[in-house]
Structure formats: C-alpha cells, structure tokens
Amino acid sequence: MHEPTEGDRHSFERAFTTDDVRRFADLSQDTQPRHTEPDADGRLLVHGLLTATLPTKIGGDLEVLARTMTFEFVRPVYTGETIACTLTITAVTERDDRYDIEGEVVCENEDGEAVLTASLEGLVEKA
C-alpha cells in the first residue's frame, strides 16, 4: 500500500483496440452500431465507460476503494488513439484504519485535448 499524499499524480496510458470495444459491447450489451460498425476511417467509437476504465486502473494500482466517481465525457474516443490519463490526489484525511481521499482525473487524446474528466472520493485502507 502506498500512503496517499495530497498533490500525488499517477498516470497510465493506452490505446483501445477493436477487439477491446467488441468485447466490452458483448459484456455491457451496448451493441449500438457506433460501437460495432467501423466508421469511414475503420475505427470504432469507444464506449464512455470503457474509457472510464483508465482511472479505475490507476485506482486499482493504488488500492483505492471508490465511494463516488463522477465522469464527464468531453470528446469521443476512437480505437487506435492513445489516451493518457492522470489522477491527481487533491485531499487526504487520515483515519485510524484508512485514508479518505479525493481526486481529480483528466484523460487526454494524442492532441492534448481532454476526452474525459472525473472527480472521485474513496478510501485506502491502512496495512
């Protein structure tokens, strides 16, 4: 367990594949054609909640148990685009058995444009 500290920044990036989107469509049963049929450039539109797995991956790495997460889907994400996601810890309150945390998330495309922003509250248990 990493002790959370206000101001800590954690990042992760990835590009979603056509297979990722199709598997998520099967799992979520959101099989709208925009997620299953390629556009004129051969890309699929990535589900918003699939994009939202980027900050949840960071939270998992940090052993955060989320209480609330609020997402804003700012721009579309397409297969093949590399998306960089950064979580910044904005507040930490130490308790006897845990740390209560708050954070802000920004996920950006290759052009540096925000595609997803989020805020979260959660906890990290002490070891």
PDB file of C-alpha atoms in Angstrom:
ATOM      1  CA  MET A   1       0.000   0.000   0.000  1.00  0.00           C
ATOM      2  CA  HIS A   2       1.267   3.438  -0.962  1.00  0.00           C
ATOM      3  CA  GLU A   3       0.335   6.127   1.566  1.00  0.00           C
ATOM      4  CA  PRO A   4      -1.646   8.720  -0.403  1.00  0.00           C
ATOM      5  CA  THR A   5      -0.406  12.293  -0.263  1.00  0.00           C
ATOM      6  CA  GLU A   6      -2.154  15.437  -1.439  1.00  0.00           C
ATOM      7  CA  GLY A   7      -0.666  16.523  -4.751  1.00  0.00           C
ATOM      8  CA  ASP A   8       0.409  13.000  -5.816  1.00  0.00           C
ATOM      9  CA  ARG A   9      -0.049  12.417  -9.544  1.00  0.00           C
ATOM     10  CA  HIS A  10      -0.410   8.987 -11.105  1.00  0.00           C
ATOM     11  CA  SER A  11      -0.673   8.300 -14.837  1.00  0.00           C
ATOM     12  CA  PHE A  12      -1.495   5.498 -17.229  1.00  0.00           C
ATOM     13  CA  GLU A  13      -1.988   5.425 -20.982  1.00  0.00           C
ATOM     14  CA  ARG A  14      -3.281   3.003 -23.554  1.00  0.00           C
ATOM     15  CA  ALA A  15      -4.985   2.698 -26.920  1.00  0.00           C
ATOM     16  CA  PHE A  16      -8.180   0.670 -27.142  1.00  0.00           C
ATOM     17  CA  THR A  17      -8.420  -1.933 -29.897  1.00  0.00           C
ATOM     18  CA  THR A  18     -11.369  -3.032 -31.991  1.00  0.00           C
ATOM     19  CA  ASP A  19     -11.321  -6.287 -30.023  1.00  0.00           C
ATOM     20  CA  ASP A  20     -11.469  -4.350 -26.714  1.00  0.00           C
ATOM     21  CA  VAL A  21     -14.556  -2.438 -27.884  1.00  0.00           C
ATOM     22  CA  ARG A  22     -16.315  -5.508 -29.249  1.00  0.00           C
ATOM     23  CA  ARG A  23     -15.662  -7.473 -26.045  1.00  0.00           C
ATOM     24  CA  PHE A  24     -16.962  -4.555 -23.943  1.00  0.00           C
ATOM     25  CA  ALA A  25     -20.040  -4.320 -26.199  1.00  0.00           C
ATOM     26  CA  ASP A  26     -20.710  -8.016 -25.581  1.00  0.00           C
ATOM     27  CA  LEU A  27     -20.157  -7.668 -21.828  1.00  0.00           C
ATOM     28  CA  SER A  28     -22.223  -4.491 -21.404  1.00  0.00           C
ATOM     29  CA  GLN A  29     -24.751  -5.466 -24.089  1.00  0.00           C
ATOM     30  CA  ASP A  30     -24.385  -1.949 -25.508  1.00  0.00           C
ATOM     31  CA  THR A  31     -24.143  -3.023 -29.118  1.00  0.00           C
ATOM     32  CA  GLN A  32     -25.101   0.214 -30.828  1.00  0.00           C
ATOM     33  CA  PRO A  33     -23.728   0.286 -34.388  1.00  0.00           C
ATOM     34  CA  ARG A  34     -21.405   3.195 -33.478  1.00  0.00           C
ATOM     35  CA  HIS A  35     -19.560   0.718 -31.222  1.00  0.00           C
ATOM     36  CA  THR A  36     -19.700  -2.283 -33.542  1.00  0.00           C
ATOM     37  CA  GLU A  37     -19.539  -0.903 -37.090  1.00  0.00           C
ATOM     38  CA  PRO A  38     -16.341   0.856 -38.250  1.00  0.00           C
ATOM     39  CA  ASP A  39     -16.552   4.479 -39.376  1.00  0.00           C
ATOM     40  CA  ALA A  40     -15.159   5.718 -42.717  1.00  0.00           C
ATOM     41  CA  ASP A  41     -11.643   5.563 -41.217  1.00  0.00           C
ATOM     42  CA  GLY A  42     -12.106   1.979 -39.986  1.00  0.00           C
ATOM     43  CA  ARG A  43     -12.383   2.982 -36.314  1.00  0.00           C
ATOM     44  CA  LEU A  44     -14.944   2.139 -33.673  1.00  0.00           C
ATOM     45  CA  LEU A  45     -16.243   4.617 -31.129  1.00  0.00           C
ATOM     46  CA  VAL A  46     -15.004   3.522 -27.699  1.00  0.00           C
ATOM     47  CA  HIS A  47     -17.735   3.261 -25.057  1.00  0.00           C
ATOM     48  CA  GLY A  48     -17.509   6.044 -22.475  1.00  0.00           C
ATOM     49  CA  LEU A  49     -17.453   3.551 -19.634  1.00  0.00           C
ATOM     50  CA  LEU A  50     -14.667   1.605 -21.335  1.00  0.00           C
ATOM     51  CA  THR A  51     -12.665   4.846 -21.443  1.00  0.00           C
ATOM     52  CA  ALA A  52     -13.509   5.243 -17.747  1.00  0.00           C
ATOM     53  CA  THR A  53     -11.557   2.058 -17.017  1.00  0.00           C
ATOM     54  CA  LEU A  54      -8.379   4.148 -17.303  1.00  0.00           C
ATOM     55  CA  PRO A  55      -8.844   5.956 -13.961  1.00  0.00           C
ATOM     56  CA  THR A  56     -10.198   2.774 -12.375  1.00  0.00           C
ATOM     57  CA  LYS A  57      -6.973   1.005 -13.403  1.00  0.00           C
ATOM     58  CA  ILE A  58      -4.949   3.701 -11.631  1.00  0.00           C
ATOM     59  CA  GLY A  59      -7.208   3.445  -8.581  1.00  0.00           C
ATOM     60  CA  GLY A  60      -6.731  -0.322  -8.548  1.00  0.00           C
ATOM     61  CA  ASP A  61      -2.962   0.089  -8.641  1.00  0.00           C
ATOM     62  CA  LEU A  62      -3.230   2.408  -5.621  1.00  0.00           C
ATOM     63  CA  GLU A  63      -5.654   0.081  -3.789  1.00  0.00           C
ATOM     64  CA  VAL A  64      -8.374   2.754  -3.739  1.00  0.00           C
ATOM     65  CA  LEU A  65     -11.869   1.607  -2.843  1.00  0.00           C
ATOM     66  CA  ALA A  66     -14.058   4.139  -4.648  1.00  0.00           C
ATOM     67  CA  ARG A  67     -17.091   5.619  -2.945  1.00  0.00           C
ATOM     68  CA  THR A  68     -18.141   8.047  -5.655  1.00  0.00           C
ATOM     69  CA  MET A  69     -16.913   8.767  -9.157  1.00  0.00           C
ATOM     70  CA  THR A  70     -18.381  11.465 -11.380  1.00  0.00           C
ATOM     71  CA  PHE A  71     -17.469  11.391 -15.074  1.00  0.00           C
ATOM     72  CA  GLU A  72     -17.827  13.941 -17.831  1.00  0.00           C
ATOM     73  CA  PHE A  73     -17.298  12.576 -21.326  1.00  0.00           C
ATOM     74  CA  VAL A  74     -15.914  15.603 -23.162  1.00  0.00           C
ATOM     75  CA  ARG A  75     -14.878  14.230 -26.587  1.00  0.00           C
ATOM     76  CA  PRO A  76     -15.246  10.921 -28.389  1.00  0.00           C
ATOM     77  CA  VAL A  77     -12.506   8.307 -28.218  1.00  0.00           C
ATOM     78  CA  TYR A  78     -11.821   6.001 -31.156  1.00  0.00           C
ATOM     79  CA  THR A  79      -9.934   2.755 -31.440  1.00  0.00           C
ATOM     80  CA  GLY A  80      -6.232   3.222 -32.087  1.00  0.00           C
ATOM     81  CA  GLU A  81      -5.983   6.575 -30.264  1.00  0.00           C
ATOM     82  CA  THR A  82      -3.573   6.659 -27.339  1.00  0.00           C
ATOM     83  CA  ILE A  83      -5.305   8.129 -24.300  1.00  0.00           C
ATOM     84  CA  ALA A  84      -3.223   9.420 -21.371  1.00  0.00           C
ATOM     85  CA  CYS A  85      -4.975   9.504 -18.013  1.00  0.00           C
ATOM     86  CA  THR A  86      -3.743  11.335 -14.907  1.00  0.00           C
ATOM     87  CA  LEU A  87      -5.197  11.132 -11.406  1.00  0.00           C
ATOM     88  CA  THR A  88      -4.224  13.922  -9.004  1.00  0.00           C
ATOM     89  CA  ILE A  89      -4.911  13.421  -5.308  1.00  0.00           C
ATOM     90  CA  THR A  90      -6.493  16.684  -4.130  1.00  0.00           C
ATOM     91  CA  ALA A  91      -7.241  15.867  -0.471  1.00  0.00           C
ATOM     92  CA  VAL A  92      -6.260  13.219   2.071  1.00  0.00           C
ATOM     93  CA  THR A  93      -7.767  12.757   5.523  1.00  0.00           C
ATOM     94  CA  GLU A  94      -6.073  10.204   7.755  1.00  0.00           C
ATOM     95  CA  ARG A  95      -8.318   7.996   9.900  1.00  0.00           C
ATOM     96  CA  ASP A  96      -7.365   5.262  12.374  1.00  0.00           C
ATOM     97  CA  ASP A  97      -7.785   2.471   9.829  1.00  0.00           C
ATOM     98  CA  ARG A  98      -7.710   4.244   6.448  1.00  0.00           C
ATOM     99  CA  TYR A  99      -7.047   7.331   4.382  1.00  0.00           C
ATOM    100  CA  ASP A 100     -10.066   9.106   2.887  1.00  0.00           C
ATOM    101  CA  ILE A 101      -9.066  10.634  -0.419  1.00  0.00           C
ATOM    102  CA  GLU A 102     -10.420  12.945  -3.080  1.00  0.00           C
ATOM    103  CA  GLY A 103      -9.036  13.228  -6.570  1.00  0.00           C
ATOM    104  CA  GLU A 104      -9.399  14.784  -9.995  1.00  0.00           C
ATOM    105  CA  VAL A 105      -8.866  12.938 -13.267  1.00  0.00           C
ATOM    106  CA  VAL A 106      -8.077  14.156 -16.758  1.00  0.00           C
ATOM    107  CA  CYS A 107      -7.788  11.814 -19.733  1.00  0.00           C
ATOM    108  CA  GLU A 108      -6.374  13.363 -22.912  1.00  0.00           C
ATOM    109  CA  ASN A 109      -6.051  12.251 -26.509  1.00  0.00           C
ATOM    110  CA  GLU A 110      -2.876  12.462 -28.590  1.00  0.00           C
ATOM    111  CA  ASP A 111      -3.627  16.139 -29.365  1.00  0.00           C
ATOM    112  CA  GLY A 112      -3.691  17.001 -25.655  1.00  0.00           C
ATOM    113  CA  GLU A 113      -7.467  17.513 -25.690  1.00  0.00           C
ATOM    114  CA  ALA A 114      -9.464  16.314 -22.691  1.00  0.00           C
ATOM    115  CA  VAL A 115     -11.715  13.406 -23.609  1.00  0.00           C
ATOM    116  CA  LEU A 116     -12.844  12.543 -20.068  1.00  0.00           C
ATOM    117  CA  THR A 117     -12.705  14.387 -16.767  1.00  0.00           C
ATOM    118  CA  ALA A 118     -13.719  12.975 -13.424  1.00  0.00           C
ATOM    119  CA  SER A 119     -13.750  13.551  -9.715  1.00  0.00           C
ATOM    120  CA  LEU A 120     -13.657  10.810  -7.129  1.00  0.00           C
ATOM    121  CA  GLU A 121     -13.869  10.111  -3.453  1.00  0.00           C
ATOM    122  CA  GLY A 122     -12.650   6.888  -1.921  1.00  0.00           C
ATOM    123  CA  LEU A 123     -10.507   5.280   0.693  1.00  0.00           C
ATOM    124  CA  VAL A 124      -7.253   3.433   1.024  1.00  0.00           C
ATOM    125  CA  GLU A 125      -7.087   1.007   3.929  1.00  0.00           C
ATOM    126  CA  LYS A 126      -4.007   1.069   6.129  1.00  0.00           C
ATOM    127  CA  ALA A 127      -1.889  -2.082   6.102  1.00  0.00           C
TER     128      ALA A 127
END
